[in-house]
Short mmCIF file of C-alpha atoms in Angstrom, two decimals:
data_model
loop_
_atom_site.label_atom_id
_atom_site.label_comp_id
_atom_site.label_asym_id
_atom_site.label_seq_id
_atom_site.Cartn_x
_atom_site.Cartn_y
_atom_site.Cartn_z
CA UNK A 1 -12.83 -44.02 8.82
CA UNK A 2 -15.13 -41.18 9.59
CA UNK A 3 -14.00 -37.84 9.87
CA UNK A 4 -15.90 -35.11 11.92
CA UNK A 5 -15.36 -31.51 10.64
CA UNK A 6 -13.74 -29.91 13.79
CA UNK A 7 -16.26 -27.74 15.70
CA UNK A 8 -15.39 -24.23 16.27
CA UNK A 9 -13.66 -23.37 19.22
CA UNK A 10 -16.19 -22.05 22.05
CA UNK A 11 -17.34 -18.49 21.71
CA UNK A 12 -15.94 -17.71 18.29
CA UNK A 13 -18.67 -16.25 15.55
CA UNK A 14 -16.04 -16.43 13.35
CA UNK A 15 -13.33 -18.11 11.98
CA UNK A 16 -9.62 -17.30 12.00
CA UNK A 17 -9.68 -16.81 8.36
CA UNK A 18 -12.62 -14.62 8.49
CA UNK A 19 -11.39 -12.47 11.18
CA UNK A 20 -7.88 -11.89 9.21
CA UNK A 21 -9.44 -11.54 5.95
CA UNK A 22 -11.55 -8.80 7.84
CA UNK A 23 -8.50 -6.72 8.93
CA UNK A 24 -7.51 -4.47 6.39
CA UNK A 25 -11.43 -3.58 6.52
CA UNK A 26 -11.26 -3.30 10.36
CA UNK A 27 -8.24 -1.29 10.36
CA UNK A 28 -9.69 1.20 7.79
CA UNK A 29 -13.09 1.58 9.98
CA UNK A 30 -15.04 0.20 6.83
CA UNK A 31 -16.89 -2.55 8.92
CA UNK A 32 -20.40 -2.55 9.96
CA UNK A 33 -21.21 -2.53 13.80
CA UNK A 34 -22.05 -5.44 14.03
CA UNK A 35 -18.76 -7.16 12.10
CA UNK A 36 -16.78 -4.93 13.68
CA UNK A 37 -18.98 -6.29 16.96
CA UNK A 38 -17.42 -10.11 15.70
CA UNK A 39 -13.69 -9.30 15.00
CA UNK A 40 -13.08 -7.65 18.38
CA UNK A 41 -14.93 -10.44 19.94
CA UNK A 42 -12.84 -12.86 18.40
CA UNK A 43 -9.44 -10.78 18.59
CA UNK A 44 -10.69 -10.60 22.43
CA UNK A 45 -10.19 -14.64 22.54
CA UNK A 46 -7.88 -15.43 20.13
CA UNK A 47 -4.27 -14.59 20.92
CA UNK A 48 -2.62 -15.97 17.22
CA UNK A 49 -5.17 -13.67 15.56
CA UNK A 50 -4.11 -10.84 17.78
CA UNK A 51 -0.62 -10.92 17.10
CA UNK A 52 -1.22 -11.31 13.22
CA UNK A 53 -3.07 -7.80 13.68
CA UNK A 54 0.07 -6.18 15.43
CA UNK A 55 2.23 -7.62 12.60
CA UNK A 56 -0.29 -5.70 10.22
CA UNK A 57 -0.02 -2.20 12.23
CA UNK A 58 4.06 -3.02 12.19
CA UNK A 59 3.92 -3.49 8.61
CA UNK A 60 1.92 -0.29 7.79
CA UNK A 61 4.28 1.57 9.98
CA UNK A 62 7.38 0.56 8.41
CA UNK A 63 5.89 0.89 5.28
CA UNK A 64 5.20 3.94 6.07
CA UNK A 65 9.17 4.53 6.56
CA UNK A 66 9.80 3.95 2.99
CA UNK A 67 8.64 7.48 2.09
CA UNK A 68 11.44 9.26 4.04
CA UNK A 69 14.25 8.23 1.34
CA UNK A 70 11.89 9.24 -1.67
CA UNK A 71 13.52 11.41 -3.69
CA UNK A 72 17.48 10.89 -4.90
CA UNK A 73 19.55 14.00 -5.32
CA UNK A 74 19.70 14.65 -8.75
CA UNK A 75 16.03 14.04 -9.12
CA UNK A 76 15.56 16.91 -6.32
CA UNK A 77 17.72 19.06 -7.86
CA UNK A 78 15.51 18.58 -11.66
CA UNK A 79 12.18 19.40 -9.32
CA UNK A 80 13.77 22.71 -8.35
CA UNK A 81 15.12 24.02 -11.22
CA UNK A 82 11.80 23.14 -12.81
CA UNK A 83 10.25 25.08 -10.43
CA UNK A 84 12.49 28.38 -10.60
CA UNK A 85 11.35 27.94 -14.31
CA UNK A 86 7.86 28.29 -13.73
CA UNK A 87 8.40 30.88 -11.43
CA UNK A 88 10.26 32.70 -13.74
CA UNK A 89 7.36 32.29 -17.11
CA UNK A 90 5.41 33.57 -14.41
CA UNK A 91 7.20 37.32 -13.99
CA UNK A 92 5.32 39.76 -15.69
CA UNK B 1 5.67 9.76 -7.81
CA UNK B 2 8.11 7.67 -9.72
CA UNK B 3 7.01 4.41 -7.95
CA UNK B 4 3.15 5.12 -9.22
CA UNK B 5 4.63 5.65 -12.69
CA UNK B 6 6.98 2.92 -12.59
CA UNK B 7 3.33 0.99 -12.19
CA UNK B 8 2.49 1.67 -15.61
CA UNK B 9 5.54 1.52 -17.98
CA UNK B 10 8.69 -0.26 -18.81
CA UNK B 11 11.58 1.25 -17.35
CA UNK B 12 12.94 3.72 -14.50
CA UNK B 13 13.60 6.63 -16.90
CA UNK B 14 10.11 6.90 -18.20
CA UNK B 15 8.93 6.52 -15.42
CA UNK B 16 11.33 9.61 -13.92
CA UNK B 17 10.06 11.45 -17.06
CA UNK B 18 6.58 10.49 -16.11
CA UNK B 19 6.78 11.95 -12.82
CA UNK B 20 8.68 15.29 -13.74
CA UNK B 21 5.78 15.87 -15.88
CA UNK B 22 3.63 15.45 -13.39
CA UNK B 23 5.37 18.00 -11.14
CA UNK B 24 5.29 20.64 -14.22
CA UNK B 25 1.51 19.62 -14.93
CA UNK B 26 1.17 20.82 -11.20
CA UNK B 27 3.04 23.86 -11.90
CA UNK B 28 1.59 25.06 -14.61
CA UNK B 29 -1.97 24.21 -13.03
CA UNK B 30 -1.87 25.94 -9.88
CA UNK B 31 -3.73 28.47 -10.73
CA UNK B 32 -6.78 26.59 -12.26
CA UNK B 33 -6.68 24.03 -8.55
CA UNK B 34 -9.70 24.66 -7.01
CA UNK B 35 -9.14 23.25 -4.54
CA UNK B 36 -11.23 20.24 -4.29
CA UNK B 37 -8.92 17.19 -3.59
CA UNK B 38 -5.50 17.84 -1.48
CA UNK B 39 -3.11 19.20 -3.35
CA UNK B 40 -1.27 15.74 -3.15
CA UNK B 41 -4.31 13.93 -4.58
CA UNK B 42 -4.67 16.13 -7.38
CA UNK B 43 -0.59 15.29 -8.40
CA UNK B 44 -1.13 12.02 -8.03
CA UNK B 45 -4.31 12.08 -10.14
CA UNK B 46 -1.81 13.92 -12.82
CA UNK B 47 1.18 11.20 -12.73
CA UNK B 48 -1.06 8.16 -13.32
CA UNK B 49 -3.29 10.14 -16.02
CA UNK B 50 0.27 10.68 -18.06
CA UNK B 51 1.89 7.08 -16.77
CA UNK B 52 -1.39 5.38 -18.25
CA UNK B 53 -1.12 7.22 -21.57
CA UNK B 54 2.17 6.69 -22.04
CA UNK B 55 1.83 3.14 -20.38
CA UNK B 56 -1.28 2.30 -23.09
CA UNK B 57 1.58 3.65 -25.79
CA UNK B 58 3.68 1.39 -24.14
CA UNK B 59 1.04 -1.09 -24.29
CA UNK B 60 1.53 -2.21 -20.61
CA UNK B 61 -0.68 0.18 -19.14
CA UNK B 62 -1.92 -3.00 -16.02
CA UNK B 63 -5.53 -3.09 -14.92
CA UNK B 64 -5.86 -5.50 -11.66
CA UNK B 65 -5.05 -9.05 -12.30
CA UNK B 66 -7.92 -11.93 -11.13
CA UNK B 67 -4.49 -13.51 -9.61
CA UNK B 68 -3.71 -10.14 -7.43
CA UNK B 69 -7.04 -11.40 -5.41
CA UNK B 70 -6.31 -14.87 -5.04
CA UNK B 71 -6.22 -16.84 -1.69
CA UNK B 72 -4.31 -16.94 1.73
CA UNK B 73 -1.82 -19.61 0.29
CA UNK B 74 -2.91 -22.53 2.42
CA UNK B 75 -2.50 -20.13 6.05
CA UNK B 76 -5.52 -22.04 7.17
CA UNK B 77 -7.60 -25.29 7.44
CA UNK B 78 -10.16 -25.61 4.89
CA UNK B 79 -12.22 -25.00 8.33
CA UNK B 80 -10.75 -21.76 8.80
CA UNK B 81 -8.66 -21.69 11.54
CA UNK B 82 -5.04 -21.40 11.78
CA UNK B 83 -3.25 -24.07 10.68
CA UNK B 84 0.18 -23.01 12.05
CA UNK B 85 -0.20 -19.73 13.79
CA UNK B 86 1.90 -16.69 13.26
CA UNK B 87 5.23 -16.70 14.90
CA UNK B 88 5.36 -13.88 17.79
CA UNK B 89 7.45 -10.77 16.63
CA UNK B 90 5.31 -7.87 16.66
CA UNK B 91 6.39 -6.69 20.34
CA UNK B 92 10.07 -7.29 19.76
CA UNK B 93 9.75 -5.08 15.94
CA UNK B 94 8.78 -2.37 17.91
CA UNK B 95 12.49 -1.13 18.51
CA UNK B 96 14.09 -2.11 14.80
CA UNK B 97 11.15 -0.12 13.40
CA UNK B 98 13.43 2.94 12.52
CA UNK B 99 16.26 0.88 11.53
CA UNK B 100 16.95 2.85 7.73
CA UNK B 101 18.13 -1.21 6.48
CA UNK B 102 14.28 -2.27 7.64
CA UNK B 103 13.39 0.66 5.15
CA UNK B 104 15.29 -0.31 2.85
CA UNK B 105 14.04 -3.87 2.72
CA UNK B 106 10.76 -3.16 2.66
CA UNK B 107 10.98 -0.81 0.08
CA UNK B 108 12.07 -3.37 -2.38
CA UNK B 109 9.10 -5.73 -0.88
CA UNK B 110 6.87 -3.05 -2.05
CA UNK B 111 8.98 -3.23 -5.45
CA UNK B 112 8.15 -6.80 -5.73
CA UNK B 113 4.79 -7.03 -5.37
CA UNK B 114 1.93 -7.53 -8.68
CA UNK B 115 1.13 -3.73 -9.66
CA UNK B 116 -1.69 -3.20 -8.84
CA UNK B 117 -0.59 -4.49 -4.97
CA UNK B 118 1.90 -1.85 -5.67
CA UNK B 119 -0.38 0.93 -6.52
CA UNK B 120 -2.02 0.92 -3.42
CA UNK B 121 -0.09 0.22 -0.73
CA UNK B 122 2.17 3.24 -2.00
CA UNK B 123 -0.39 5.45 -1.95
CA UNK B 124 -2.22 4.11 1.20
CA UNK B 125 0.90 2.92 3.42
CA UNK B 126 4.05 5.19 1.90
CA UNK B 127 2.36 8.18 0.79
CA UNK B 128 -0.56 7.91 3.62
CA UNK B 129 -3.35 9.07 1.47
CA UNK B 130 -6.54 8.67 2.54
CA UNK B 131 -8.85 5.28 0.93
CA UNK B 132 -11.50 7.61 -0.34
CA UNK B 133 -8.42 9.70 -2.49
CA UNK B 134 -6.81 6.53 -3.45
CA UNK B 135 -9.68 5.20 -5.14
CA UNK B 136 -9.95 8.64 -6.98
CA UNK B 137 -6.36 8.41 -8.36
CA UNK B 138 -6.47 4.40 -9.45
CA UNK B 139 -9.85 4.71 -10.80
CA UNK B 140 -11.01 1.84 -8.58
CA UNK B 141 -13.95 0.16 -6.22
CA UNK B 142 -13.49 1.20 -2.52
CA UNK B 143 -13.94 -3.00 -1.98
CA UNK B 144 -11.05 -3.51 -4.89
CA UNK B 145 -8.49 -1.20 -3.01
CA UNK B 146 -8.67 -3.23 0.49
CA UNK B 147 -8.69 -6.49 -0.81
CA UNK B 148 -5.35 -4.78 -2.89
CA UNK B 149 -4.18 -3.40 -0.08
CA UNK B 150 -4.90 -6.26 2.46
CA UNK B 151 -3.42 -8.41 0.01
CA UNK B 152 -0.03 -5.97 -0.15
CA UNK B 153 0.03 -5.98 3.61
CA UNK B 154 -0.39 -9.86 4.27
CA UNK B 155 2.29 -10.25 1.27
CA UNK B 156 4.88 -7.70 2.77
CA UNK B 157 4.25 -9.01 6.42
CA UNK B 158 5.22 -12.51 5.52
CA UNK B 159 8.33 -11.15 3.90
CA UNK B 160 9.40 -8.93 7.27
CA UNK B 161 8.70 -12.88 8.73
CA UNK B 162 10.47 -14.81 6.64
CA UNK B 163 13.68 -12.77 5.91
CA UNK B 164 13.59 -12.51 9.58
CA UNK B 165 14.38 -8.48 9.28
CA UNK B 166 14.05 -7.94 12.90
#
């Protein structure tokens, strides 16, 4: 049996994996016109790639979360008093 | 702080101790900051200078790993397109975003991942420092930190998909 290689779908330059392994890259505004040129055309016509990208912006935002239950009390408190230490060598 | 240490030696408590030191490097160097980096930069630039020496002490002081910049685990058709195409969720995440159990979880994601992953996406996506900064503090290649952090984000993404958080 012969197998034909599956032709890409009309109007994509790129590949799926191309375009997703270009996202971080995209995202950070690190891409060259012209690729940045290719993953917008391809996010324009591909839907599955388009939703992988929101999951990406949802997962930087609630990473982003993470940071808002940093510090623990105690470790606070050991910041603090290290500080009114400093402040204190520092009296003439 | 403590999560950057905790990249670079064995246990919590140095890794605490790590981090306070940090804080009193910063103190006690106030006066020579001139101002170059953020102020945030520069502490961060302290805590992984002392977590690597007392990581390489420790011997377990982690460069990045050939396996933290391995493949999409099979996402795709050796062609390159989708071979089962991500589930919809974004739009309905919106709302749970601020849920403090979705923090939570995806604070021990971040916990999970390889180090270096870990390096990164704390400083990039927790502590929202800028790429150019990040690459100052970790000592690496502009291209090394996305394919780190793209690799973080894909790994913590499946996880929110998976676990089914929202």
């Amino acid at each position: 049996m012969v197998t034909t290689p599956r032709a890409k779908p009309d109007g994509h330059d790129i590949t799926c994996r191309q375009a997703v392994a270009l996202m971080t890259d995209y995202l950070d505004g690190a891409l060259s016109e012209d690729d940045r040129a290719l993953v917008e055309a391809h996010l324009g016509e591909c839907e599955a790639c388009t939703e992988h990208l929101r999951q990406i912006r949802v997962t930087v935002t609630v990473t982003g979360r993470v940071r808002d239950e940093d510090l623990n009390p105690r470790a606070r408190e050991d910041l603090m008093n290290l500080y009114r230490r400093w402040q204190a060598d520092r009296e003439p | 702080m403590v999560r950057i240490a905790r990249g670079y030696v064995r246990s919590q408590a140095v890794a605490e101790e790590v981090a306070q030191e940090g804080w009193l490097g910063l103190l006690r160097g106030l006066d020579r900051f001139e101002g170059r980096s953020s102020l945030r930069t520069w502490l961060f630039r302290i805590v992984v200078n002392r977590a690597i020496s007392t990581g390489l002490h420790e011997r377990q002081h982690l460069p990045v790993a050939d396996s933290e910049l391995g493949d999409d685990g099979g996402r795709f058709s050796q062609d390159g397109w989708w071979v089962t195409p991500p589930v919809h969720w974004a739009d309905e995440a919106v709302d749970r975003m601020v849920a403090p159990e979705v923090a939570a979880r995806v604070r021990r994601f971040v916990a999970e991942l390889p180090p270096a992953q870990r390096q990164v996406v704390t400083l990039r996506d927790v502590e929202g420092l800028p790429s150019a900064d990040v690459c100052d503090i970790l000592g690496i290649s502009e291209g090394n930190q996305r394919v780190l952090l793209h690799r973080a984000r894909t790994r913590i993404r499946q996880h929110l998909e998976q676990e089914a958080v929202w």
